[in-house]
Amino acid sequence: MVVASNRAAAGIYPDRTGPIIAQWLAARGFAVEGPVVVPDGDPVGATLQDAAEKGLDLVITTGGTGISPTDRTPEVTAEVVDYHVPGLADAIRRAGLPHVPTAALSRGT
């Protein structure tokens, strides 16, 4: 579980989404490592590469998928991932739209 957040990684505010997602996954029987909070961009890619080298079957990321120039999670993820499931990102955006209209701007992959 990787959280891409420049401000949370810098200690400006606490990460709130990572623990919620990790708890949700654990309650459904998944073994969860993290959340690990890192700045967006290359640190996300390095964390994903470390997870791949550890042999983790799945890594969930949150954050860093907006339209800001610093939101580079999709790009660094593409460098590491070997199996894309594009419909999943579409479903997440669709589920988020009724609650957060800007969900349509997510570049999650």
Short mmCIF file of N, CA and C in Angstrom, two decimals:
data_model
loop_
_atom_site.label_atom_id
_atom_site.label_comp_id
_atom_site.label_asym_id
_atom_site.label_seq_id
_atom_site.Cartn_x
_atom_site.Cartn_y
_atom_site.Cartn_z
N MET A 1 0.86 -1.16 0.00
CA MET A 1 0.00 0.00 0.00
C MET A 1 0.90 1.22 0.00
N VAL A 2 0.84 1.99 -1.09
CA VAL A 2 1.70 3.16 -1.26
C VAL A 2 0.83 4.40 -1.42
N VAL A 3 1.11 5.40 -0.62
CA VAL A 3 0.41 6.68 -0.70
C VAL A 3 1.36 7.71 -1.30
N ALA A 4 0.98 8.29 -2.42
CA ALA A 4 1.77 9.34 -3.06
C ALA A 4 1.21 10.69 -2.62
N SER A 5 1.96 11.37 -1.76
CA SER A 5 1.51 12.68 -1.29
C SER A 5 2.72 13.49 -0.86
N ASN A 6 2.99 14.55 -1.60
CA ASN A 6 4.12 15.41 -1.24
C ASN A 6 3.93 16.02 0.14
N ARG A 7 2.74 16.51 0.43
CA ARG A 7 2.51 17.19 1.71
C ARG A 7 2.47 16.22 2.89
N ALA A 8 1.85 15.07 2.73
CA ALA A 8 1.84 14.09 3.83
C ALA A 8 3.25 13.55 4.07
N ALA A 9 4.00 13.32 3.01
CA ALA A 9 5.38 12.82 3.16
C ALA A 9 6.26 13.85 3.86
N ALA A 10 5.96 15.14 3.66
CA ALA A 10 6.73 16.21 4.29
C ALA A 10 6.26 16.50 5.71
N GLY A 11 5.19 15.84 6.16
CA GLY A 11 4.69 16.06 7.51
C GLY A 11 3.81 17.28 7.66
N ILE A 12 3.38 17.87 6.54
CA ILE A 12 2.51 19.05 6.59
C ILE A 12 1.15 18.67 7.15
N TYR A 13 0.66 17.51 6.78
CA TYR A 13 -0.56 16.96 7.36
C TYR A 13 -0.48 15.44 7.34
N PRO A 14 -1.25 14.79 8.19
CA PRO A 14 -1.20 13.32 8.23
C PRO A 14 -1.93 12.71 7.04
N ASP A 15 -1.47 11.54 6.64
CA ASP A 15 -2.17 10.79 5.60
C ASP A 15 -3.42 10.19 6.22
N ARG A 16 -4.55 10.42 5.61
CA ARG A 16 -5.80 9.86 6.11
C ARG A 16 -6.31 8.71 5.25
N THR A 17 -5.98 8.71 3.98
CA THR A 17 -6.55 7.68 3.09
C THR A 17 -5.86 6.33 3.22
N GLY A 18 -4.55 6.33 3.38
CA GLY A 18 -3.80 5.08 3.46
C GLY A 18 -4.31 4.14 4.54
N PRO A 19 -4.45 4.63 5.79
CA PRO A 19 -4.94 3.74 6.84
C PRO A 19 -6.35 3.22 6.58
N ILE A 20 -7.20 4.03 5.99
CA ILE A 20 -8.58 3.59 5.69
C ILE A 20 -8.55 2.46 4.67
N ILE A 21 -7.77 2.63 3.61
CA ILE A 21 -7.69 1.60 2.58
C ILE A 21 -7.05 0.33 3.14
N ALA A 22 -5.98 0.49 3.91
CA ALA A 22 -5.30 -0.67 4.49
C ALA A 22 -6.23 -1.44 5.42
N GLN A 23 -6.99 -0.73 6.25
CA GLN A 23 -7.95 -1.39 7.14
C GLN A 23 -9.02 -2.13 6.34
N TRP A 24 -9.52 -1.50 5.31
CA TRP A 24 -10.56 -2.11 4.47
C TRP A 24 -10.04 -3.41 3.86
N LEU A 25 -8.83 -3.37 3.32
CA LEU A 25 -8.25 -4.57 2.71
C LEU A 25 -8.00 -5.66 3.75
N ALA A 26 -7.46 -5.29 4.90
CA ALA A 26 -7.17 -6.26 5.96
C ALA A 26 -8.45 -6.92 6.46
N ALA A 27 -9.53 -6.14 6.56
CA ALA A 27 -10.81 -6.68 7.03
C ALA A 27 -11.36 -7.72 6.05
N ARG A 28 -10.88 -7.68 4.83
CA ARG A 28 -11.33 -8.63 3.81
C ARG A 28 -10.32 -9.75 3.57
N GLY A 29 -9.38 -9.89 4.49
CA GLY A 29 -8.46 -11.01 4.47
C GLY A 29 -7.16 -10.82 3.72
N PHE A 30 -6.90 -9.60 3.25
CA PHE A 30 -5.64 -9.35 2.54
C PHE A 30 -4.53 -9.06 3.54
N ALA A 31 -3.35 -9.58 3.28
CA ALA A 31 -2.16 -9.23 4.06
C ALA A 31 -1.67 -7.89 3.52
N VAL A 32 -1.60 -6.89 4.38
CA VAL A 32 -1.29 -5.53 3.94
C VAL A 32 0.02 -5.06 4.56
N GLU A 33 0.93 -4.61 3.71
CA GLU A 33 2.14 -3.94 4.17
C GLU A 33 1.92 -2.45 3.96
N GLY A 34 2.12 -1.68 5.00
CA GLY A 34 1.97 -0.23 4.87
C GLY A 34 0.70 0.25 5.53
N PRO A 35 0.30 1.46 5.25
CA PRO A 35 0.70 2.25 4.10
C PRO A 35 2.08 2.88 4.26
N VAL A 36 2.75 3.02 3.13
CA VAL A 36 4.02 3.73 3.04
C VAL A 36 3.71 5.04 2.35
N VAL A 37 4.04 6.16 2.99
CA VAL A 37 3.77 7.48 2.43
C VAL A 37 5.07 8.03 1.84
N VAL A 38 5.03 8.35 0.56
CA VAL A 38 6.21 8.87 -0.13
C VAL A 38 5.80 10.08 -0.98
N PRO A 39 6.76 10.97 -1.27
CA PRO A 39 6.46 12.07 -2.19
C PRO A 39 6.15 11.51 -3.58
N ASP A 40 5.38 12.25 -4.34
CA ASP A 40 5.03 11.81 -5.68
C ASP A 40 6.27 11.82 -6.58
N GLY A 41 6.16 11.10 -7.68
CA GLY A 41 7.24 11.06 -8.65
C GLY A 41 8.17 9.89 -8.44
N ASP A 42 9.47 10.13 -8.58
CA ASP A 42 10.45 9.06 -8.52
C ASP A 42 10.39 8.23 -7.24
N PRO A 43 10.12 8.83 -6.05
CA PRO A 43 10.01 7.99 -4.85
C PRO A 43 8.90 6.93 -4.95
N VAL A 44 7.83 7.24 -5.64
CA VAL A 44 6.76 6.25 -5.85
C VAL A 44 7.31 5.11 -6.70
N GLY A 45 7.99 5.45 -7.77
CA GLY A 45 8.57 4.43 -8.63
C GLY A 45 9.56 3.55 -7.90
N ALA A 46 10.40 4.16 -7.06
CA ALA A 46 11.38 3.38 -6.29
C ALA A 46 10.69 2.45 -5.31
N THR A 47 9.62 2.92 -4.68
CA THR A 47 8.87 2.09 -3.73
C THR A 47 8.19 0.94 -4.45
N LEU A 48 7.64 1.20 -5.62
CA LEU A 48 7.02 0.13 -6.41
C LEU A 48 8.06 -0.89 -6.87
N GLN A 49 9.22 -0.40 -7.27
CA GLN A 49 10.29 -1.31 -7.69
C GLN A 49 10.72 -2.20 -6.52
N ASP A 50 10.84 -1.62 -5.32
CA ASP A 50 11.18 -2.40 -4.13
C ASP A 50 10.13 -3.47 -3.88
N ALA A 51 8.86 -3.11 -4.02
CA ALA A 51 7.78 -4.08 -3.81
C ALA A 51 7.86 -5.22 -4.81
N ALA A 52 8.17 -4.89 -6.06
CA ALA A 52 8.30 -5.92 -7.09
C ALA A 52 9.46 -6.85 -6.78
N GLU A 53 10.57 -6.28 -6.32
CA GLU A 53 11.73 -7.09 -5.98
C GLU A 53 11.46 -8.00 -4.77
N LYS A 54 10.56 -7.56 -3.88
CA LYS A 54 10.17 -8.39 -2.73
C LYS A 54 9.24 -9.52 -3.15
N GLY A 55 8.71 -9.43 -4.37
CA GLY A 55 7.82 -10.47 -4.87
C GLY A 55 6.37 -10.29 -4.46
N LEU A 56 5.98 -9.07 -4.10
CA LEU A 56 4.58 -8.84 -3.75
C LEU A 56 3.69 -9.08 -4.96
N ASP A 57 2.55 -9.70 -4.73
CA ASP A 57 1.63 -10.01 -5.82
C ASP A 57 0.85 -8.79 -6.31
N LEU A 58 0.58 -7.86 -5.41
CA LEU A 58 -0.25 -6.71 -5.74
C LEU A 58 0.19 -5.53 -4.89
N VAL A 59 0.26 -4.35 -5.50
CA VAL A 59 0.54 -3.13 -4.76
C VAL A 59 -0.55 -2.13 -5.10
N ILE A 60 -1.22 -1.63 -4.07
CA ILE A 60 -2.26 -0.62 -4.23
C ILE A 60 -1.60 0.74 -4.03
N THR A 61 -1.86 1.67 -4.95
CA THR A 61 -1.38 3.04 -4.78
C THR A 61 -2.57 3.97 -4.69
N THR A 62 -2.37 5.06 -3.98
CA THR A 62 -3.39 6.10 -3.91
C THR A 62 -2.67 7.44 -3.94
N GLY A 63 -3.27 8.39 -4.64
CA GLY A 63 -2.69 9.72 -4.74
C GLY A 63 -1.80 9.88 -5.96
N GLY A 64 -1.50 11.14 -6.26
CA GLY A 64 -0.58 11.43 -7.34
C GLY A 64 -1.11 11.19 -8.74
N THR A 65 -2.44 11.18 -8.90
CA THR A 65 -3.01 10.88 -10.22
C THR A 65 -3.77 12.05 -10.82
N GLY A 66 -3.63 13.22 -10.22
CA GLY A 66 -4.35 14.39 -10.72
C GLY A 66 -3.67 15.01 -11.93
N ILE A 67 -4.00 16.27 -12.19
CA ILE A 67 -3.48 16.94 -13.38
C ILE A 67 -2.36 17.93 -13.07
N SER A 68 -1.92 17.98 -11.83
CA SER A 68 -0.79 18.83 -11.47
C SER A 68 0.49 18.27 -12.07
N PRO A 69 1.43 19.13 -12.43
CA PRO A 69 2.70 18.63 -12.97
C PRO A 69 3.45 17.71 -11.99
N THR A 70 3.18 17.84 -10.70
CA THR A 70 3.86 16.98 -9.72
C THR A 70 3.19 15.62 -9.58
N ASP A 71 1.98 15.47 -10.11
CA ASP A 71 1.25 14.20 -10.03
C ASP A 71 1.77 13.26 -11.11
N ARG A 72 2.76 12.44 -10.73
CA ARG A 72 3.43 11.58 -11.71
C ARG A 72 3.27 10.10 -11.42
N THR A 73 2.36 9.75 -10.53
CA THR A 73 2.18 8.34 -10.19
C THR A 73 1.87 7.47 -11.41
N PRO A 74 1.00 7.90 -12.33
CA PRO A 74 0.74 7.04 -13.50
C PRO A 74 2.00 6.77 -14.33
N GLU A 75 2.83 7.78 -14.50
CA GLU A 75 4.04 7.61 -15.32
C GLU A 75 5.04 6.66 -14.66
N VAL A 76 5.29 6.85 -13.36
CA VAL A 76 6.28 5.98 -12.71
C VAL A 76 5.73 4.58 -12.50
N THR A 77 4.41 4.45 -12.37
CA THR A 77 3.80 3.13 -12.26
C THR A 77 3.97 2.36 -13.57
N ALA A 78 3.77 3.05 -14.68
CA ALA A 78 3.88 2.40 -15.99
C ALA A 78 5.27 1.82 -16.22
N GLU A 79 6.29 2.41 -15.58
CA GLU A 79 7.65 1.91 -15.73
C GLU A 79 7.88 0.60 -14.99
N VAL A 80 7.02 0.29 -14.02
CA VAL A 80 7.23 -0.87 -13.15
C VAL A 80 6.22 -1.99 -13.41
N VAL A 81 4.98 -1.62 -13.66
CA VAL A 81 3.91 -2.61 -13.76
C VAL A 81 4.06 -3.46 -15.02
N ASP A 82 3.71 -4.73 -14.89
CA ASP A 82 3.80 -5.60 -16.06
C ASP A 82 2.43 -6.11 -16.51
N TYR A 83 1.37 -5.69 -15.82
CA TYR A 83 0.04 -6.16 -16.20
C TYR A 83 -0.98 -5.07 -15.86
N HIS A 84 -1.51 -4.41 -16.86
CA HIS A 84 -2.49 -3.34 -16.66
C HIS A 84 -3.91 -3.90 -16.69
N VAL A 85 -4.77 -3.32 -15.86
CA VAL A 85 -6.20 -3.65 -15.87
C VAL A 85 -6.93 -2.31 -16.01
N PRO A 86 -7.01 -1.75 -17.23
CA PRO A 86 -7.55 -0.40 -17.42
C PRO A 86 -8.99 -0.23 -16.96
N GLY A 87 -9.79 -1.26 -17.05
CA GLY A 87 -11.19 -1.14 -16.63
C GLY A 87 -11.33 -0.84 -15.15
N LEU A 88 -10.36 -1.25 -14.35
CA LEU A 88 -10.42 -0.99 -12.91
C LEU A 88 -10.35 0.50 -12.62
N ALA A 89 -9.43 1.21 -13.27
CA ALA A 89 -9.33 2.65 -13.08
C ALA A 89 -10.61 3.35 -13.53
N ASP A 90 -11.19 2.89 -14.62
CA ASP A 90 -12.45 3.46 -15.10
C ASP A 90 -13.56 3.26 -14.07
N ALA A 91 -13.62 2.07 -13.47
CA ALA A 91 -14.64 1.79 -12.46
C ALA A 91 -14.46 2.65 -11.22
N ILE A 92 -13.21 2.88 -10.82
CA ILE A 92 -12.94 3.72 -9.65
C ILE A 92 -13.38 5.15 -9.92
N ARG A 93 -13.05 5.67 -11.10
CA ARG A 93 -13.48 7.04 -11.44
C ARG A 93 -15.00 7.14 -11.44
N ARG A 94 -15.65 6.16 -12.05
CA ARG A 94 -17.12 6.17 -12.14
C ARG A 94 -17.75 6.12 -10.74
N ALA A 95 -17.20 5.31 -9.86
CA ALA A 95 -17.73 5.20 -8.49
C ALA A 95 -17.51 6.49 -7.70
N GLY A 96 -16.43 7.20 -8.01
CA GLY A 96 -16.13 8.42 -7.28
C GLY A 96 -16.91 9.63 -7.73
N LEU A 97 -17.36 9.65 -8.96
CA LEU A 97 -18.03 10.83 -9.52
C LEU A 97 -19.22 11.35 -8.70
N PRO A 98 -20.10 10.50 -8.18
CA PRO A 98 -21.22 11.04 -7.40
C PRO A 98 -20.79 11.76 -6.12
N HIS A 99 -19.60 11.45 -5.64
CA HIS A 99 -19.13 12.02 -4.38
C HIS A 99 -18.11 13.13 -4.58
N VAL A 100 -17.29 13.00 -5.63
CA VAL A 100 -16.22 13.95 -5.90
C VAL A 100 -16.20 14.21 -7.40
N PRO A 101 -16.81 15.31 -7.85
CA PRO A 101 -16.89 15.57 -9.29
C PRO A 101 -15.53 15.59 -9.99
N THR A 102 -14.48 15.97 -9.27
CA THR A 102 -13.16 16.01 -9.90
C THR A 102 -12.56 14.62 -10.09
N ALA A 103 -13.26 13.56 -9.68
CA ALA A 103 -12.78 12.20 -9.92
C ALA A 103 -12.57 11.95 -11.41
N ALA A 104 -13.31 12.66 -12.24
CA ALA A 104 -13.17 12.50 -13.69
C ALA A 104 -11.79 12.93 -14.17
N LEU A 105 -11.10 13.75 -13.38
CA LEU A 105 -9.78 14.24 -13.77
C LEU A 105 -8.66 13.29 -13.38
N SER A 106 -8.97 12.23 -12.68
CA SER A 106 -7.94 11.28 -12.25
C SER A 106 -7.30 10.62 -13.46
N ARG A 107 -5.99 10.52 -13.42
CA ARG A 107 -5.26 9.84 -14.49
C ARG A 107 -4.81 8.45 -14.04
N GLY A 108 -5.44 7.93 -13.00
CA GLY A 108 -5.07 6.61 -12.50
C GLY A 108 -5.15 5.56 -13.58
N THR A 109 -4.24 4.59 -13.50
CA THR A 109 -4.20 3.54 -14.51
C THR A 109 -4.35 2.18 -13.89
#
